[in-house]
Amino acid sequence: MTDTYDRRVQLGASRRRLEDAQALDSQKRWAGAVYLGGYAIECSLKSLICYNEGKNNFKDTATFKKGMQGADLHNLAKLLEALPSLERFIQLDRTNTYKQAWNTVSFLWRNDELRYSDKQGDEKESRRFIEAVQILHRLLLEKQGET
């Protein structure tokens, strides 16, 4: 059985969930696209936390050991707090590219609400969200030497 806390698994999942989000968006399944796009960011943040701490498994990180469990494992703001240099980078972004992308993703990704939603979602919102996810995903992968 695969250990879902493994850094490489999280990294691979982030890539596949972004592809899934893009596919759902193109099929007018906007709520699902947003849900999976946010999940791509969640997985890439966990992978980056492992990378920054030199760990191969999220359970071995100081972040996890300090008590990040349960719902916090899916909280993008809490995951970003575990990456203070990235958080500062986003806050100080003079181009507003990363700051705006982060604000879009963190505002629109309500994972529990989306997970159980029976709504189709909104096309414009989904497209804006997916674009923001692509920007952040690329940044998060670059920060760990991935492309």
PDB file of C-alpha atoms in Angstrom:
ATOM      1  CA  MET A   1       0.000   0.000   0.000  1.00  0.00           C
ATOM      2  CA  THR A   2       1.222   3.503  -0.851  1.00  0.00           C
ATOM      3  CA  ASP A   3       2.103   5.875   1.975  1.00  0.00           C
ATOM      4  CA  THR A   4       0.123   8.993   1.081  1.00  0.00           C
ATOM      5  CA  TYR A   5       2.315  11.099   3.384  1.00  0.00           C
ATOM      6  CA  ASP A   6       5.399  10.348   1.268  1.00  0.00           C
ATOM      7  CA  ARG A   7       6.809  13.503  -0.355  1.00  0.00           C
ATOM      8  CA  ARG A   8       6.997  11.940  -3.830  1.00  0.00           C
ATOM      9  CA  VAL A   9       3.397  10.733  -3.573  1.00  0.00           C
ATOM     10  CA  GLN A  10       2.245  14.218  -2.562  1.00  0.00           C
ATOM     11  CA  LEU A  11       4.237  15.751  -5.421  1.00  0.00           C
ATOM     12  CA  GLY A  12       2.805  13.319  -7.972  1.00  0.00           C
ATOM     13  CA  ALA A  13      -0.709  13.791  -6.613  1.00  0.00           C
ATOM     14  CA  SER A  14      -0.353  17.562  -6.950  1.00  0.00           C
ATOM     15  CA  ARG A  15       0.465  17.165 -10.639  1.00  0.00           C
ATOM     16  CA  ARG A  16      -2.372  14.728 -11.335  1.00  0.00           C
ATOM     17  CA  ARG A  17      -4.976  16.747  -9.410  1.00  0.00           C
ATOM     18  CA  LEU A  18      -4.032  19.856 -11.407  1.00  0.00           C
ATOM     19  CA  GLU A  19      -4.503  17.877 -14.630  1.00  0.00           C
ATOM     20  CA  ASP A  20      -7.838  16.591 -13.306  1.00  0.00           C
ATOM     21  CA  ALA A  21      -8.930  20.123 -12.409  1.00  0.00           C
ATOM     22  CA  GLN A  22      -8.087  21.360 -15.892  1.00  0.00           C
ATOM     23  CA  ALA A  23      -9.994  18.469 -17.474  1.00  0.00           C
ATOM     24  CA  LEU A  24     -13.052  19.067 -15.307  1.00  0.00           C
ATOM     25  CA  ASP A  25     -12.960  22.780 -16.080  1.00  0.00           C
ATOM     26  CA  SER A  26     -12.967  22.045 -19.793  1.00  0.00           C
ATOM     27  CA  GLN A  27     -15.992  19.769 -19.283  1.00  0.00           C
ATOM     28  CA  LYS A  28     -17.942  22.489 -17.467  1.00  0.00           C
ATOM     29  CA  ARG A  29     -17.631  20.678 -14.142  1.00  0.00           C
ATOM     30  CA  TRP A  30     -16.540  23.853 -12.393  1.00  0.00           C
ATOM     31  CA  ALA A  31     -17.120  22.983  -8.728  1.00  0.00           C
ATOM     32  CA  GLY A  32     -15.090  19.786  -9.159  1.00  0.00           C
ATOM     33  CA  ALA A  33     -12.373  21.710 -10.990  1.00  0.00           C
ATOM     34  CA  VAL A  34     -12.034  24.142  -8.102  1.00  0.00           C
ATOM     35  CA  TYR A  35     -12.047  21.342  -5.541  1.00  0.00           C
ATOM     36  CA  LEU A  36      -9.286  19.383  -7.278  1.00  0.00           C
ATOM     37  CA  GLY A  37      -7.301  22.536  -8.088  1.00  0.00           C
ATOM     38  CA  GLY A  38      -7.206  23.398  -4.393  1.00  0.00           C
ATOM     39  CA  TYR A  39      -6.206  19.856  -3.592  1.00  0.00           C
ATOM     40  CA  ALA A  40      -3.275  20.231  -6.027  1.00  0.00           C
ATOM     41  CA  ILE A  41      -2.080  23.223  -3.990  1.00  0.00           C
ATOM     42  CA  GLU A  42      -2.566  21.344  -0.717  1.00  0.00           C
ATOM     43  CA  CYS A  43      -0.420  18.439  -1.918  1.00  0.00           C
ATOM     44  CA  SER A  44       2.290  20.687  -3.353  1.00  0.00           C
ATOM     45  CA  LEU A  45       2.481  22.653  -0.076  1.00  0.00           C
ATOM     46  CA  LYS A  46       2.928  19.419   1.885  1.00  0.00           C
ATOM     47  CA  SER A  47       5.602  18.306  -0.548  1.00  0.00           C
ATOM     48  CA  LEU A  48       7.417  21.638  -0.174  1.00  0.00           C
ATOM     49  CA  ILE A  49       7.267  21.406   3.616  1.00  0.00           C
ATOM     50  CA  CYS A  50       8.977  17.993   3.369  1.00  0.00           C
ATOM     51  CA  TYR A  51      11.549  19.365   0.938  1.00  0.00           C
ATOM     52  CA  ASN A  52      12.367  22.368   3.133  1.00  0.00           C
ATOM     53  CA  GLU A  53      12.726  20.194   6.216  1.00  0.00           C
ATOM     54  CA  GLY A  54      14.784  17.551   4.396  1.00  0.00           C
ATOM     55  CA  LYS A  55      12.216  14.840   5.087  1.00  0.00           C
ATOM     56  CA  ASN A  56      10.799  12.219   2.746  1.00  0.00           C
ATOM     57  CA  ASN A  57       7.550  11.875   4.659  1.00  0.00           C
ATOM     58  CA  PHE A  58       5.176  14.552   5.920  1.00  0.00           C
ATOM     59  CA  LYS A  59       4.691  12.635   9.191  1.00  0.00           C
ATOM     60  CA  ASP A  60       8.414  13.156   9.911  1.00  0.00           C
ATOM     61  CA  THR A  61       8.227  16.938   9.583  1.00  0.00           C
ATOM     62  CA  ALA A  62       8.283  19.326  12.531  1.00  0.00           C
ATOM     63  CA  THR A  63       5.057  20.770  11.129  1.00  0.00           C
ATOM     64  CA  PHE A  64       3.239  17.457  11.527  1.00  0.00           C
ATOM     65  CA  LYS A  65       4.858  16.697  14.870  1.00  0.00           C
ATOM     66  CA  LYS A  66       3.738  20.062  16.263  1.00  0.00           C
ATOM     67  CA  GLY A  67       0.182  18.812  15.941  1.00  0.00           C
ATOM     68  CA  MET A  68      -0.942  19.611  12.407  1.00  0.00           C
ATOM     69  CA  GLN A  69      -3.491  16.879  11.954  1.00  0.00           C
ATOM     70  CA  GLY A  70      -7.158  16.412  11.109  1.00  0.00           C
ATOM     71  CA  ALA A  71      -8.779  19.334   9.313  1.00  0.00           C
ATOM     72  CA  ASP A  72      -5.580  21.391   9.602  1.00  0.00           C
ATOM     73  CA  LEU A  73      -3.939  19.025   7.113  1.00  0.00           C
ATOM     74  CA  HIS A  74      -6.252  20.496   4.472  1.00  0.00           C
ATOM     75  CA  ASN A  75      -6.067  24.114   5.608  1.00  0.00           C
ATOM     76  CA  LEU A  76      -4.045  26.007   3.000  1.00  0.00           C
ATOM     77  CA  ALA A  77      -3.397  28.988   5.288  1.00  0.00           C
ATOM     78  CA  LYS A  78      -2.014  26.729   8.036  1.00  0.00           C
ATOM     79  CA  LEU A  79       0.159  24.870   5.529  1.00  0.00           C
ATOM     80  CA  LEU A  80       1.509  28.185   4.241  1.00  0.00           C
ATOM     81  CA  GLU A  81       2.300  29.267   7.822  1.00  0.00           C
ATOM     82  CA  ALA A  82       4.659  26.274   7.968  1.00  0.00           C
ATOM     83  CA  LEU A  83       6.588  27.873   5.077  1.00  0.00           C
ATOM     84  CA  PRO A  84       7.462  31.320   6.467  1.00  0.00           C
ATOM     85  CA  SER A  85       9.874  32.241   3.665  1.00  0.00           C
ATOM     86  CA  LEU A  86       7.227  31.425   1.038  1.00  0.00           C
ATOM     87  CA  GLU A  87       4.582  33.280   3.022  1.00  0.00           C
ATOM     88  CA  ARG A  88       6.865  36.347   3.108  1.00  0.00           C
ATOM     89  CA  PHE A  89       7.620  35.970  -0.614  1.00  0.00           C
ATOM     90  CA  ILE A  90       3.906  36.023  -1.417  1.00  0.00           C
ATOM     91  CA  GLN A  91       3.165  38.936   0.944  1.00  0.00           C
ATOM     92  CA  LEU A  92       6.004  41.043  -0.496  1.00  0.00           C
ATOM     93  CA  ASP A  93       5.240  40.232  -4.136  1.00  0.00           C
ATOM     94  CA  ARG A  94       5.475  43.611  -5.870  1.00  0.00           C
ATOM     95  CA  THR A  95       4.027  42.263  -9.111  1.00  0.00           C
ATOM     96  CA  ASN A  96       0.944  41.080  -7.208  1.00  0.00           C
ATOM     97  CA  THR A  97       1.005  37.931  -9.342  1.00  0.00           C
ATOM     98  CA  TYR A  98       1.571  35.493  -6.483  1.00  0.00           C
ATOM     99  CA  LYS A  99      -0.318  37.542  -3.894  1.00  0.00           C
ATOM    100  CA  GLN A 100      -3.378  37.740  -6.125  1.00  0.00           C
ATOM    101  CA  ALA A 101      -3.137  34.030  -6.985  1.00  0.00           C
ATOM    102  CA  TRP A 102      -2.868  33.109  -3.291  1.00  0.00           C
ATOM    103  CA  ASN A 103      -5.808  35.337  -2.372  1.00  0.00           C
ATOM    104  CA  THR A 104      -7.931  33.774  -5.117  1.00  0.00           C
ATOM    105  CA  VAL A 105      -7.100  30.211  -4.129  1.00  0.00           C
ATOM    106  CA  SER A 106      -7.378  30.703  -0.375  1.00  0.00           C
ATOM    107  CA  PHE A 107     -10.675  32.590  -0.728  1.00  0.00           C
ATOM    108  CA  LEU A 108     -12.412  30.207  -3.132  1.00  0.00           C
ATOM    109  CA  TRP A 109     -11.164  26.823  -1.911  1.00  0.00           C
ATOM    110  CA  ARG A 110     -13.609  25.682   0.717  1.00  0.00           C
ATOM    111  CA  ASN A 111     -12.806  22.012   0.517  1.00  0.00           C
ATOM    112  CA  ASP A 112     -15.588  20.603   2.708  1.00  0.00           C
ATOM    113  CA  GLU A 113     -18.228  22.739   1.031  1.00  0.00           C
ATOM    114  CA  LEU A 114     -16.958  21.797  -2.424  1.00  0.00           C
ATOM    115  CA  ARG A 115     -16.495  18.118  -1.620  1.00  0.00           C
ATOM    116  CA  TYR A 116     -20.169  17.653  -0.869  1.00  0.00           C
ATOM    117  CA  SER A 117     -21.578  20.223  -3.280  1.00  0.00           C
ATOM    118  CA  ASP A 118     -24.272  19.250  -5.747  1.00  0.00           C
ATOM    119  CA  LYS A 119     -23.811  22.532  -7.632  1.00  0.00           C
ATOM    120  CA  GLN A 120     -22.242  22.867 -11.064  1.00  0.00           C
ATOM    121  CA  GLY A 121     -20.206  25.895 -10.018  1.00  0.00           C
ATOM    122  CA  ASP A 122     -19.387  29.046 -11.915  1.00  0.00           C
ATOM    123  CA  GLU A 123     -17.384  29.116 -15.150  1.00  0.00           C
ATOM    124  CA  LYS A 124     -15.737  32.486 -14.622  1.00  0.00           C
ATOM    125  CA  GLU A 125     -14.822  31.689 -11.029  1.00  0.00           C
ATOM    126  CA  SER A 126     -13.433  28.301 -12.031  1.00  0.00           C
ATOM    127  CA  ARG A 127     -11.271  29.725 -14.813  1.00  0.00           C
ATOM    128  CA  ARG A 128      -9.886  32.425 -12.514  1.00  0.00           C
ATOM    129  CA  PHE A 129      -9.225  29.795  -9.860  1.00  0.00           C
ATOM    130  CA  ILE A 130      -7.470  27.372 -12.235  1.00  0.00           C
ATOM    131  CA  GLU A 131      -5.238  30.177 -13.538  1.00  0.00           C
ATOM    132  CA  ALA A 132      -4.300  31.071  -9.950  1.00  0.00           C
ATOM    133  CA  VAL A 133      -3.614  27.406  -9.145  1.00  0.00           C
ATOM    134  CA  GLN A 134      -1.341  27.096 -12.188  1.00  0.00           C
ATOM    135  CA  ILE A 135       0.686  30.130 -11.053  1.00  0.00           C
ATOM    136  CA  LEU A 136       1.047  28.865  -7.493  1.00  0.00           C
ATOM    137  CA  HIS A 137       1.655  25.262  -8.491  1.00  0.00           C
ATOM    138  CA  ARG A 138       4.504  26.281 -10.786  1.00  0.00           C
ATOM    139  CA  LEU A 139       6.016  28.396  -7.965  1.00  0.00           C
ATOM    140  CA  LEU A 140       5.691  25.615  -5.383  1.00  0.00           C
ATOM    141  CA  LEU A 141       7.350  23.085  -7.677  1.00  0.00           C
ATOM    142  CA  GLU A 142      10.153  25.502  -8.613  1.00  0.00           C
ATOM    143  CA  LYS A 143      10.867  26.072  -4.898  1.00  0.00           C
ATOM    144  CA  GLN A 144      11.668  22.367  -4.588  1.00  0.00           C
ATOM    145  CA  GLY A 145      13.677  22.032  -7.788  1.00  0.00           C
ATOM    146  CA  GLU A 146      10.834  20.460  -9.777  1.00  0.00           C
ATOM    147  CA  THR A 147       9.356  21.554 -13.073  1.00  0.00           C
TER     148      THR A 147
END
